[in-house]
CSV table of C-alpha atoms in Angstrom, one decimal:
chain,number,residue,atom,x,y,z
A,5,MET,CA,73.4,103.7,75.6
A,6,ARG,CA,70.7,101.2,77.5
A,7,ARG,CA,71.8,98.0,79.5
A,8,ALA,CA,69.9,95.3,81.1
A,9,ALA,CA,71.7,93.0,83.7
A,10,LEU,CA,70.6,89.3,83.2
A,11,GLN,CA,71.6,86.5,85.9
A,12,ILE,CA,72.3,82.9,84.4
A,13,ASP,CA,71.5,79.6,86.7
A,14,LEU,CA,73.3,77.1,85.1
A,15,LEU,CA,70.6,73.8,85.9
A,16,ASP,CA,73.1,71.4,83.9
A,17,ASP,CA,76.8,71.3,83.4
A,18,CYS,CA,77.0,73.3,80.1
A,19,VAL,CA,80.1,72.9,78.0
A,20,PHE,CA,82.0,76.2,76.2
A,21,SER,CA,84.9,75.0,74.4
A,22,ALA,CA,87.5,77.0,74.7
A,23,SER,CA,88.9,76.1,71.2
A,24,ALA,CA,87.5,74.2,68.2
A,25,ALA,CA,90.3,71.6,68.3
A,26,THR,CA,89.9,68.2,68.1
A,27,GLU,CA,92.6,66.4,69.3
A,28,GLY,CA,94.1,67.1,72.5
A,29,GLY,CA,92.2,67.4,75.7
A,30,HIS,CA,89.1,69.0,75.8
A,31,ALA,CA,89.0,72.5,77.6
A,32,SER,CA,86.5,74.6,78.8
A,33,LEU,CA,86.0,78.2,79.0
A,34,THR,CA,84.9,79.8,82.9
A,35,HIS,CA,82.4,82.3,81.9
A,36,VAL,CA,79.2,82.0,79.4
A,37,PRO,CA,80.1,83.5,76.4
A,38,GLY,CA,78.5,86.5,74.8
A,39,SER,CA,78.5,84.4,71.8
A,40,ALA,CA,75.9,81.8,73.5
A,41,LEU,CA,73.5,83.9,74.5
A,42,LEU,CA,73.7,85.3,70.8
A,43,GLY,CA,73.1,82.3,69.8
A,44,ALA,CA,70.1,81.6,71.8
A,45,ALA,CA,68.1,85.2,71.0
A,46,ALA,CA,68.6,84.4,67.2
A,47,ALA,CA,67.2,80.7,67.4
A,48,ARG,CA,64.0,82.3,68.8
A,49,VAL,CA,63.7,86.0,67.3
A,50,TYR,CA,65.9,85.7,64.4
A,51,ARG,CA,63.4,84.4,61.3
A,52,THR,CA,60.4,87.0,62.6
A,53,LEU,CA,62.8,90.3,62.2
A,54,GLY,CA,63.3,91.8,58.8
A,55,PRO,CA,66.7,91.0,56.6
A,56,ALA,CA,67.7,95.1,58.0
A,57,ASP,CA,67.1,94.7,61.3
A,58,ALA,CA,68.4,91.1,61.8
A,59,ALA,CA,71.7,92.4,59.9
A,60,ARG,CA,71.0,95.9,62.6
A,61,VAL,CA,70.8,93.2,65.6
A,62,PHE,CA,73.2,90.5,65.4
A,63,HIS,CA,75.4,92.0,63.0
A,64,SER,CA,76.6,95.6,63.3
A,65,GLY,CA,77.9,95.3,66.9
A,66,LYS,CA,75.2,98.4,68.2
A,67,LEU,CA,73.5,95.3,70.4
A,68,ARG,CA,76.0,93.3,72.2
A,69,PHE,CA,75.6,90.4,74.6
A,70,GLY,CA,78.0,90.7,77.2
A,71,ASN,CA,80.1,87.8,78.9
A,72,GLY,CA,78.6,86.3,81.9
A,73,LEU,CA,81.3,86.5,84.7
A,74,PRO,CA,80.8,84.9,88.1
A,75,TRP,CA,78.2,86.4,90.9
A,76,ASP,CA,77.9,85.8,94.5
A,77,GLY,CA,74.7,87.6,94.5
A,78,HIS,CA,76.3,90.7,95.3
A,79,SER,CA,78.7,91.9,92.8
A,80,VAL,CA,80.3,90.5,89.8
A,81,GLY,CA,83.8,88.5,89.3
A,82,TYR,CA,86.4,90.2,87.0
A,83,PRO,CA,89.4,88.3,85.1
A,84,LEU,CA,92.6,88.6,87.7
A,85,PRO,CA,94.3,91.9,85.8
A,86,LEU,CA,97.3,90.4,84.5
A,87,SER,CA,100.0,92.9,86.1
A,88,TRP,CA,98.8,92.0,89.3
A,89,HIS,CA,101.4,90.0,90.8
A,90,GLU,CA,101.9,88.3,94.5
A,91,PRO,CA,104.7,86.5,96.5
A,92,LYS,CA,105.4,83.0,95.2
A,93,GLU,CA,105.5,81.7,99.3
A,94,ARG,CA,102.0,83.5,99.7
A,95,LEU,CA,100.6,81.7,102.7
A,96,GLN,CA,97.2,83.4,103.5
A,97,SER,CA,94.6,85.3,102.9
A,98,ARG,CA,92.5,87.7,104.2
A,99,ASP,CA,90.4,86.8,107.5
A,100,ASP,CA,92.7,83.6,107.2
A,101,SER,CA,90.4,82.2,104.3
A,102,LYS,CA,92.4,81.6,101.1
A,103,ASP,CA,89.0,82.9,99.2
A,104,TYR,CA,89.7,86.1,100.0
A,105,LEU,CA,92.9,88.4,98.5
A,106,LEU,CA,95.1,90.5,101.0
A,107,SER,CA,95.9,93.9,99.1
A,108,ASP,CA,99.3,94.3,100.6
A,109,GLN,CA,100.5,91.0,99.1
A,110,ILE,CA,99.2,92.1,95.7
A,111,PHE,CA,101.3,94.7,93.6
A,112,ASN,CA,100.2,96.1,90.7
A,113,PHE,CA,103.2,96.8,87.9
A,114,LEU,CA,101.2,100.0,86.2
A,115,HIS,CA,102.7,101.9,89.2
A,116,ASP,CA,106.1,100.2,90.6
A,117,LYS,CA,108.1,97.1,90.7
A,118,SER,CA,110.1,98.2,93.9
A,119,GLY,CA,107.8,94.9,94.9
A,120,ALA,CA,109.6,92.5,92.6
A,121,ALA,CA,113.0,92.4,94.6
A,122,ASP,CA,111.2,91.5,97.8
A,123,PRO,CA,109.7,89.3,98.2
A,124,GLN,CA,109.8,87.2,94.8
A,125,VAL,CA,106.6,87.2,93.1
A,126,LYS,CA,104.7,85.9,89.9
A,127,PRO,CA,101.4,86.7,88.1
A,128,MET,CA,98.5,86.5,89.2
A,129,ARG,CA,96.3,84.4,85.4
A,130,ASN,CA,93.9,82.1,86.8
A,131,GLY,CA,90.3,83.6,88.8
A,132,TYR,CA,88.3,86.2,88.9
A,133,VAL,CA,88.0,89.4,91.2
A,134,HIS,CA,85.2,90.7,93.7
A,135,ALA,CA,85.1,94.4,94.9
A,136,ASP,CA,85.5,93.1,98.3
A,137,GLY,CA,88.5,90.9,97.2
A,138,PHE,CA,86.5,87.9,97.2
A,139,ARG,CA,88.6,85.2,94.4
A,140,SER,CA,86.5,83.1,92.7
A,141,LYS,CA,87.4,80.2,90.6
A,142,PRO,CA,84.8,78.6,88.6
A,143,ALA,CA,84.3,74.6,88.8
A,144,HIS,CA,84.4,72.8,85.7
A,145,GLY,CA,84.7,68.8,86.0
A,146,LEU,CA,85.6,66.7,82.8
A,147,ARG,CA,83.8,63.2,82.1
A,148,MET,CA,84.4,61.2,79.7
A,149,LYS,CA,82.3,59.2,77.0
A,150,THR,CA,81.6,56.8,73.9
A,151,ALA,CA,80.4,56.5,70.7
A,152,ILE,CA,77.9,54.4,70.6
A,153,ASP,CA,78.3,52.0,66.9
A,154,PRO,CA,74.8,51.9,66.0
A,155,ALA,CA,74.9,48.5,64.6
A,156,SER,CA,76.0,46.3,67.8
A,157,GLY,CA,74.3,48.7,70.2
A,158,ARG,CA,77.7,48.7,72.0
A,159,ALA,CA,80.9,51.2,72.7
A,160,MET,CA,82.4,51.8,69.7
A,161,GLU,CA,85.6,50.9,69.7
A,162,ALA,CA,88.4,53.6,69.6
A,163,ALA,CA,86.0,56.6,70.4
A,164,LEU,CA,86.3,57.3,73.9
A,165,PHE,CA,86.0,61.4,74.0
A,166,GLY,CA,85.8,64.0,76.8
A,167,TYR,CA,84.1,67.1,78.1
A,168,ASP,CA,85.3,70.0,80.0
A,169,ALA,CA,82.0,71.4,81.1
A,170,LEU,CA,80.8,74.1,83.7
A,171,GLN,CA,79.5,72.7,87.0
A,172,ARG,CA,75.6,73.3,87.7
A,173,GLY,CA,74.4,75.1,90.4
A,174,GLN,CA,76.2,77.5,89.2
A,175,SER,CA,75.4,81.4,88.8
A,176,PHE,CA,76.6,83.9,86.0
A,177,MET,CA,76.0,87.8,85.3
A,178,ALA,CA,75.9,89.2,81.8
A,179,CYS,CA,74.8,92.9,80.5
A,180,ILE,CA,73.4,93.0,76.9
A,181,ASP,CA,73.8,96.3,76.4
A,182,ALA,CA,72.9,98.7,73.1
A,183,ASP,CA,73.6,102.1,71.4
A,184,ASP,CA,70.8,104.2,71.8
A,185,ASP,CA,70.1,104.6,68.0
A,186,LEU,CA,68.5,101.1,68.4
A,187,ASP,CA,65.1,100.6,68.2
A,188,ALA,CA,63.8,100.6,71.7
A,189,ASP,CA,61.4,97.9,70.4
A,190,LEU,CA,63.6,95.6,69.2
A,191,PHE,CA,65.7,95.8,72.4
A,192,LYS,CA,62.7,94.4,74.2
A,193,GLN,CA,62.0,91.6,71.8
A,194,VAL,CA,65.7,90.1,71.8
A,195,LEU,CA,65.7,90.6,76.2
A,196,GLY,CA,62.4,88.6,76.0
A,197,ALA,CA,63.8,86.1,73.8
A,198,LEU,CA,66.6,86.1,77.3
A,199,HIS,CA,64.6,84.9,79.7
A,200,GLY,CA,63.4,82.0,81.2
A,201,SER,CA,64.9,78.2,80.4
A,202,LEU,CA,67.2,78.5,78.1
A,203,LEU,CA,69.5,75.7,76.4
A,204,LEU,CA,73.1,77.1,76.0
A,205,GLY,CA,76.8,75.5,74.6
A,206,ARG,CA,77.5,72.0,73.4
A,207,SER,CA,75.9,68.5,73.1
A,208,ARG,CA,72.0,70.7,73.9
A,209,SER,CA,70.3,67.9,72.9
A,210,ALA,CA,72.0,65.5,75.6
A,211,GLU,CA,72.5,66.1,79.0
A,212,PHE,CA,74.2,69.4,79.2
A,213,GLY,CA,73.0,73.7,78.4
A,214,ARG,CA,69.6,73.4,80.3
A,215,ALA,CA,70.4,76.7,82.1
A,216,LEU,CA,67.7,80.0,83.7
A,217,ALA,CA,68.0,83.2,83.0
A,218,ARG,CA,66.4,86.0,84.9
A,219,PRO,CA,66.9,89.5,85.7
A,220,PRO,CA,69.0,89.9,88.8
A,221,VAL,CA,67.2,90.9,92.5
A,222,ASN,CA,70.0,93.5,93.1
A,223,GLU,CA,71.1,96.0,90.8
A,224,LEU,CA,74.4,96.1,89.0
A,225,PRO,CA,76.7,99.0,90.2
A,226,ALA,CA,78.1,101.5,87.5
A,227,PHE,CA,81.8,101.3,86.3
A,228,GLU,CA,83.5,103.8,88.2
A,229,HIS,CA,86.6,105.7,87.4
A,230,ALA,CA,89.8,106.7,89.2
A,231,ASP,CA,91.2,109.8,88.8
A,232,SER,CA,94.8,109.3,87.4
A,233,ALA,CA,97.9,111.0,88.2
A,234,ASP,CA,99.1,111.4,85.5
A,235,ALA,CA,96.7,113.0,83.3
A,236,THR,CA,97.7,112.3,80.1
A,237,ARG,CA,97.6,108.1,80.9
A,238,MET,CA,94.8,105.9,81.2
A,239,SER,CA,94.3,102.3,82.0
A,240,LEU,CA,92.4,100.1,79.7
A,241,TRP,CA,91.6,96.7,81.8
A,242,LEU,CA,90.0,93.8,79.3
A,243,LEU,CA,86.9,92.5,81.0
A,244,SER,CA,86.6,90.4,77.8
A,245,ASP,CA,89.2,88.9,74.8
A,246,LEU,CA,89.9,91.7,72.8
A,247,ALA,CA,90.0,91.5,68.5
A,248,PRO,CA,92.2,94.0,67.3
A,249,CYS,CA,92.0,95.3,63.8
A,250,ASP,CA,94.2,97.6,61.7
A,251,ARG,CA,93.2,100.5,59.8
A,252,ALA,CA,91.6,98.2,57.2
A,253,ARG,CA,88.9,96.2,59.5
A,254,GLN,CA,91.4,93.1,59.1
A,255,PRO,CA,92.0,91.1,62.3
A,256,THR,CA,96.0,91.5,64.0
A,257,HIS,CA,98.0,90.8,67.3
A,258,ALA,CA,99.3,94.6,67.3
A,259,ILE,CA,97.4,97.0,68.9
A,260,ASP,CA,97.0,100.0,66.6
A,261,LEU,CA,95.3,102.2,68.9
A,262,MET,CA,94.2,104.7,66.1
A,263,ALA,CA,92.4,101.6,64.9
A,264,LEU,CA,90.6,101.1,67.9
A,265,GLY,CA,88.9,104.4,67.8
A,266,PHE,CA,91.1,106.1,70.0
A,267,PRO,CA,92.3,110.3,69.0
A,268,ARG,CA,94.7,110.9,66.9
A,269,GLY,CA,98.7,111.2,69.0
A,270,THR,CA,97.4,108.6,71.5
A,271,ARG,CA,100.4,106.0,72.6
A,272,LEU,CA,101.0,102.9,73.5
A,273,ASP,CA,103.2,102.7,76.9
A,274,ALA,CA,104.0,99.3,76.1
A,275,SER,CA,106.4,99.4,79.4
A,276,LYS,CA,102.9,99.0,81.0
A,277,THR,CA,100.6,97.1,79.1
A,278,PHE,CA,100.3,93.8,80.2
A,279,VAL,CA,98.6,91.0,77.3
A,280,ARG,CA,98.4,87.4,76.2
A,281,ARG,CA,97.7,86.2,73.1
A,282,ARG,CA,95.4,83.0,72.0
A,283,CYS,CA,93.9,82.4,68.5
A,284,TYR,CA,90.6,80.2,67.5
A,285,SER,CA,87.7,80.1,65.0
A,286,PRO,CA,84.6,79.4,66.9
A,287,TRP,CA,82.5,76.9,65.1
A,288,ASN,CA,79.0,78.7,64.3
A,289,THR,CA,76.2,75.8,64.8
A,290,ALA,CA,73.0,77.9,62.2
A,291,ARG,CA,75.7,77.8,59.4
A,292,HIS,CA,77.3,74.1,59.9
A,293,GLY,CA,80.8,75.8,59.8
A,294,TYR,CA,84.0,77.2,61.1
A,295,GLU,CA,83.9,80.7,61.8
A,296,ARG,CA,87.1,82.9,60.4
A,297,GLU,CA,90.2,82.0,62.9
A,298,ARG,CA,89.7,85.2,65.5
A,299,LEU,CA,93.2,86.8,66.9
A,300,VAL,CA,92.6,87.9,70.3
A,301,LEU,CA,94.2,89.4,73.2
A,302,ASN,CA,92.6,87.8,76.5
A,303,ALA,CA,90.4,88.9,78.9
A,304,GLY,CA,92.7,90.1,82.2
A,305,GLY,CA,94.6,92.1,79.9
A,306,VAL,CA,95.6,95.5,81.1
A,307,ILE,CA,96.3,97.9,78.3
A,308,THR,CA,98.1,101.6,78.8
A,309,VAL,CA,97.8,104.7,76.8
A,310,VAL,CA,99.1,107.8,76.6
A,311,LEU,CA,96.3,110.6,75.7
A,312,PRO,CA,97.4,113.3,73.6
A,313,ASP,CA,97.3,116.7,75.1
A,314,GLY,CA,93.9,118.2,74.8
A,315,ALA,CA,92.1,115.0,74.6
A,316,ASP,CA,88.6,114.8,76.5
A,317,ARG,CA,89.0,112.0,78.8
A,318,GLN,CA,85.6,111.8,80.0
A,319,ALA,CA,83.7,111.7,76.5
A,320,LEU,CA,86.1,108.6,75.6
A,321,ARG,CA,85.5,106.6,78.9
A,322,ASN,CA,81.5,106.8,78.1
A,323,LEU,CA,83.1,106.0,73.3
A,324,LEU,CA,84.9,102.9,75.7
A,325,HIS,CA,82.0,102.0,77.1
A,326,ALA,CA,80.3,100.3,73.6
A,327,GLY,CA,83.7,98.1,73.7
A,328,LEU,CA,86.4,98.2,71.7
A,329,GLY,CA,87.9,96.1,68.3
A,330,LEU,CA,86.2,93.2,66.1
A,331,HIS,CA,83.0,90.7,66.9
A,332,ARG,CA,81.8,93.0,70.1
A,333,GLU,CA,78.3,91.9,69.0
A,334,SER,CA,80.0,88.4,70.8
A,335,GLY,CA,80.9,90.1,73.8
A,336,LEU,CA,84.7,90.7,73.0
A,337,GLY,CA,86.1,94.5,72.9
A,338,GLN,CA,84.6,95.0,76.7
A,339,VAL,CA,87.1,97.1,78.8
A,340,TRP,CA,87.4,99.0,82.1
A,341,ALA,CA,89.5,102.4,81.2
A,342,ASP,CA,90.8,103.3,84.7
A,343,ALA,CA,89.4,100.8,87.1
A,344,PRO,CA,89.7,102.0,90.5
A,345,LEU,CA,91.2,98.8,91.2
A,346,LEU,CA,94.0,99.3,88.7
A,347,ALA,CA,94.8,102.7,90.8
A,348,GLU,CA,97.3,101.9,93.3
A,349,LEU,CA,100.4,100.0,93.9
A,350,HIS,CA,97.6,98.1,96.4
A,351,PRO,CA,94.4,97.3,95.7
A,352,ARG,CA,92.1,99.1,97.6
A,353,PHE,CA,89.1,96.6,98.2
A,354,ALA,CA,85.3,97.1,99.5
A,355,GLU,CA,84.1,96.1,102.8
A,356,ARG,CA,82.7,93.0,102.7
A,357,LYS,CA,79.0,92.1,103.0
A,358,GLU,CA,77.8,89.4,104.7
A,359,SER,CA,75.5,86.9,102.9
A,360,ASP,CA,71.4,86.6,103.8
A,361,SER,CA,71.6,83.7,105.3
A,362,GLU,CA,68.5,82.0,107.1
A,363,PRO,CA,68.7,80.1,110.9
A,364,VAL,CA,68.9,76.1,109.6
A,365,PRO,CA,66.2,74.7,110.5
A,366,VAL,CA,66.7,70.9,113.3
A,367,ALA,CA,66.3,68.0,111.6
A,368,PRO,CA,63.8,65.7,113.5
A,369,GLY,CA,65.8,62.9,115.6
A,370,HIS,CA,63.7,59.5,113.6
A,371,PRO,CA,65.5,56.9,113.0
A,372,LEU,CA,64.6,56.4,109.8
A,373,LEU,CA,65.7,60.8,108.7
A,374,HIS,CA,69.0,59.4,110.2
A,375,TRP,CA,69.3,56.1,108.2
A,376,LEU,CA,68.4,58.2,105.1
A,377,THR,CA,71.3,61.0,105.9
A,378,GLN,CA,74.2,57.6,107.0
A,379,GLN,CA,73.5,56.5,103.1
A,380,ASP,CA,73.9,60.5,102.2
A,381,LYS,CA,78.2,60.5,100.7
A,382,SER,CA,77.9,63.3,98.9
A,383,TRP,CA,79.5,65.4,102.0
A,384,LYS,CA,82.5,63.4,101.4
A,385,ILE,CA,83.6,65.6,98.5
A,386,CYS,CA,84.2,68.6,99.9
A,387,VAL,CA,85.2,67.1,103.2
A,388,GLU,CA,87.8,65.4,100.3
A,389,GLN,CA,88.4,68.8,99.0
A,390,LYS,CA,89.0,70.8,102.5
A,391,ALA,CA,91.5,67.6,102.9
A,392,GLU,CA,93.4,68.2,99.7
A,393,ASP,CA,93.4,72.3,100.6
A,394,MET,CA,95.0,71.7,104.0
A,395,ALA,CA,97.0,69.2,103.5
A,396,SER,CA,98.7,71.6,100.9
A,397,GLU,CA,99.2,74.5,103.4
A,398,ILE,CA,100.7,72.5,105.7
A,399,ARG,CA,103.1,71.5,103.0
A,400,GLU,CA,103.5,75.4,102.4
A,401,ARG,CA,103.7,76.6,105.7
A,402,ILE,CA,106.3,74.0,106.5
A,403,MET,CA,108.5,74.3,103.4
A,404,ALA,CA,108.6,77.9,104.1
A,405,ALA,CA,109.8,77.1,107.5
A,406,ARG,CA,112.6,75.0,106.4
A,407,ARG,CA,113.9,77.5,104.4
A,408,ALA,CA,113.7,80.5,107.0
A,409,ALA,CA,115.9,78.3,109.6
A,410,GLY,CA,118.3,77.0,106.0
A,411,LEU,CA,118.0,73.6,106.6
A,412,ASP,CA,119.0,71.0,103.9
A,413,GLU,CA,115.7,69.3,102.0
A,414,LYS,CA,117.4,65.9,102.7
A,415,LEU,CA,117.3,66.7,106.2
A,416,PRO,CA,113.5,65.6,108.4
A,417,PHE,CA,112.3,68.4,110.1
A,418,GLY,CA,108.9,69.0,111.2
A,419,PRO,CA,106.6,65.9,111.7
A,420,SER,CA,107.5,62.1,110.7
A,421,ARG,CA,105.5,59.6,108.4
A,422,SER,CA,105.2,57.8,111.7
A,423,GLN,CA,103.7,60.7,113.8
A,424,TRP,CA,100.9,61.2,111.0
A,425,GLY,CA,100.3,57.7,111.2
A,426,ARG,CA,99.5,57.8,114.6
A,427,VAL,CA,97.2,60.8,113.8
A,428,PHE,CA,95.5,58.3,111.5
A,429,GLU,CA,95.3,55.9,113.6
A,430,ALA,CA,93.2,57.9,116.1
A,431,ALA,CA,91.0,59.2,113.4
A,432,ARG,CA,90.3,55.4,112.8
A,433,VAL,CA,89.2,54.7,116.2
A,434,HIS,CA,88.2,57.6,117.8
A,435,SER,CA,85.6,60.3,116.3
A,436,GLY,CA,84.6,64.0,116.9
A,437,ALA,CA,85.3,65.7,120.5
A,438,ALA,CA,87.1,62.5,121.1
A,439,LEU,CA,89.1,62.4,118.6
A,440,TYR,CA,89.6,66.3,118.9
A,441,LYS,CA,90.8,65.3,122.3
A,442,GLN,CA,93.0,62.2,121.3
A,443,LEU,CA,94.8,65.2,119.2
A,444,PHE,CA,95.2,68.2,120.9
A,445,GLU,CA,93.7,68.2,124.9
A,446,ASP,CA,94.7,64.8,126.4
A,447,ASP,CA,97.9,64.8,128.1
A,448,LYS,CA,99.1,62.0,125.8
A,449,ALA,CA,98.1,64.1,123.0
A,450,ILE,CA,99.6,63.0,120.1
A,451,ILE,CA,100.0,66.8,118.6
A,452,LYS,CA,101.7,68.8,121.4
A,453,ALA,CA,103.8,72.4,121.0
A,454,SER,CA,106.0,70.5,123.3
A,455,GLY,CA,106.5,67.2,120.7
A,456,GLU,CA,109.2,67.1,118.8
A,457,GLY,CA,107.8,67.7,114.3
A,458,TRP,CA,105.4,69.2,116.1
A,459,SER,CA,107.0,72.2,117.8
A,460,ILE,CA,108.9,73.7,115.2
A,461,GLU,CA,107.3,77.3,114.2
A,462,VAL,CA,105.4,78.5,111.2
A,463,LEU,CA,104.3,81.7,109.6
A,464,VAL,CA,100.8,83.3,110.7
A,465,ASP,CA,100.0,86.3,110.3
A,466,LYS,CA,103.5,87.7,110.0
A,467,GLN,CA,104.5,85.8,113.4
A,468,TRP,CA,105.5,82.4,113.7
A,469,GLN,CA,103.6,80.0,115.9
A,470,LYS,CA,103.9,76.3,117.0
A,471,LEU,CA,103.5,74.2,114.1
A,472,ALA,CA,100.9,72.4,116.9
A,473,ASP,CA,99.0,75.4,118.3
A,474,TRP,CA,98.0,76.4,114.7
A,475,LEU,CA,96.5,73.3,113.6
A,476,LYS,CA,94.7,73.3,116.8
A,477,VAL,CA,92.8,76.5,115.6
A,478,GLN,CA,92.5,75.3,111.6
A,479,LEU,CA,90.8,71.6,113.0
A,480,PRO,CA,88.2,72.4,115.4
A,481,VAL,CA,85.7,69.7,115.9
A,482,ALA,CA,82.4,71.9,116.2
A,483,SER,CA,81.9,72.6,112.7
A,484,ARG,CA,81.4,69.0,111.6
A,485,THR,CA,79.7,65.5,112.8
A,486,LYS,CA,81.5,63.2,114.3
A,487,GLU,CA,82.0,60.9,111.1
A,488,GLU,CA,83.1,64.0,109.3
A,489,TYR,CA,85.7,65.1,111.4
A,490,ALA,CA,87.1,61.9,111.6
A,491,TYR,CA,87.2,61.2,107.9
A,492,LEU,CA,88.5,65.0,107.5
A,493,ILE,CA,91.3,63.8,109.4
A,494,ARG,CA,92.2,60.6,108.4
A,495,ARG,CA,92.6,62.2,104.4
A,496,ILE,CA,94.6,64.6,106.1
A,497,ALA,CA,97.0,62.5,107.7
A,498,HIS,CA,96.9,60.5,104.4
A,499,ARG,CA,97.9,63.6,102.2
A,500,VAL,CA,100.6,64.5,104.4
A,501,ARG,CA,102.0,60.5,104.4
A,502,ASP,CA,102.3,60.8,100.3
A,503,ASP,CA,104.1,64.7,100.5
A,504,ILE,CA,106.9,62.9,102.9
A,505,ASP,CA,107.2,59.6,100.7
A,506,ASN,CA,107.5,61.6,97.5
A,507,ARG,CA,109.9,64.3,99.3
A,508,ARG,CA,107.5,67.5,98.7
A,509,VAL,CA,107.6,67.9,102.7
């Protein structure tokens, strides 16, 4: 099998609809679907190919356009396995960062369910996991629009709609696979059509869809396989949606292993299988209509099969590289057999790779540059997100401490609304180091370990710590400008006071 990797950088927001529904809220996929790449390639080369070559390239499944999955420059993010569960009260991730998963806080139910009793756990459903434990969630946002009345040139009545789109600036990695018997020149011709500027997704003629496709700088690591303790069991991690079929090649939600190509005698272990299902009818732009409804098992599902005696495990792994089920040419049916991350109760993540960063040049102290910097308020978006995350973590830690103390939710616990009001007022008057001193270091500091409310103990890295001491570490002043730091503190205080008003703390 031949494989070529393709890095896709989004230059504009891109709309990839999760369904073709025309009513209700619009929802976008969190990846670049392989069908979008197939369509982009077909738009450029389909008419140049003869009928036989066109059928072989775009309809036979011998050439497969894989989904574009999140790419961080070093590794690909794969859909979180549905067999993974995490504690409901998970408070901390590795290196004190929510972006990295902590191995001992993940329970893989392929192996053991004893972890479900203590602590209580919930499935991990959203996001993608990288080899080093990084959990990525592609950013997307909703844009509201209205149709224009051609007669008046103004907004049309009752014609408001919205697009949920993947935001520009993100990178994804897709793999284009071809069987060995596909002509090498055809493979090169298709790859050439996918290099450079592309238009992907919906509303390509408007303001959406521009992307840049190119070979990645770093090579993709090959899929590794873990040896199972039980030689007869094989786990299948769905890296994309899987469209099962019966023995007549008709779509179905049932898992017929023989129809999928497994040897006779292979059994499904339903107790170790974790799948979710959906159905949708994709829109085909070239045909100006909907295709047949697709019944699929969602990406991230985990299927466990029991192989018959004498089955060649390695040969079956090699066969699975070409995918399973229907519509494989559009990126469906990609699986990872015996993935190392599913080999144990707690996954073993690889060592983190430090990003290659160049030193940032110091900006000259010119008055004009200072004035222009003050006009740019885009930093507020990042600070607002940080404030939301921090307020959420404060709420979770205080609630966990309340439960550990056995206090009723109606009883006051932790800093009061007026105490957070003092924090807000201090951030309105002071900024930078002066604000930090007012909050934590002054003789009359607002947030101090001996103060009422601030002295409660919260769980940090499996140890109890004063809330004031934890906040002092979490809110350093050195990482932000004076204005940013004051704005961050104000937004945190505002959000926590709102939580208190709504009895969420």
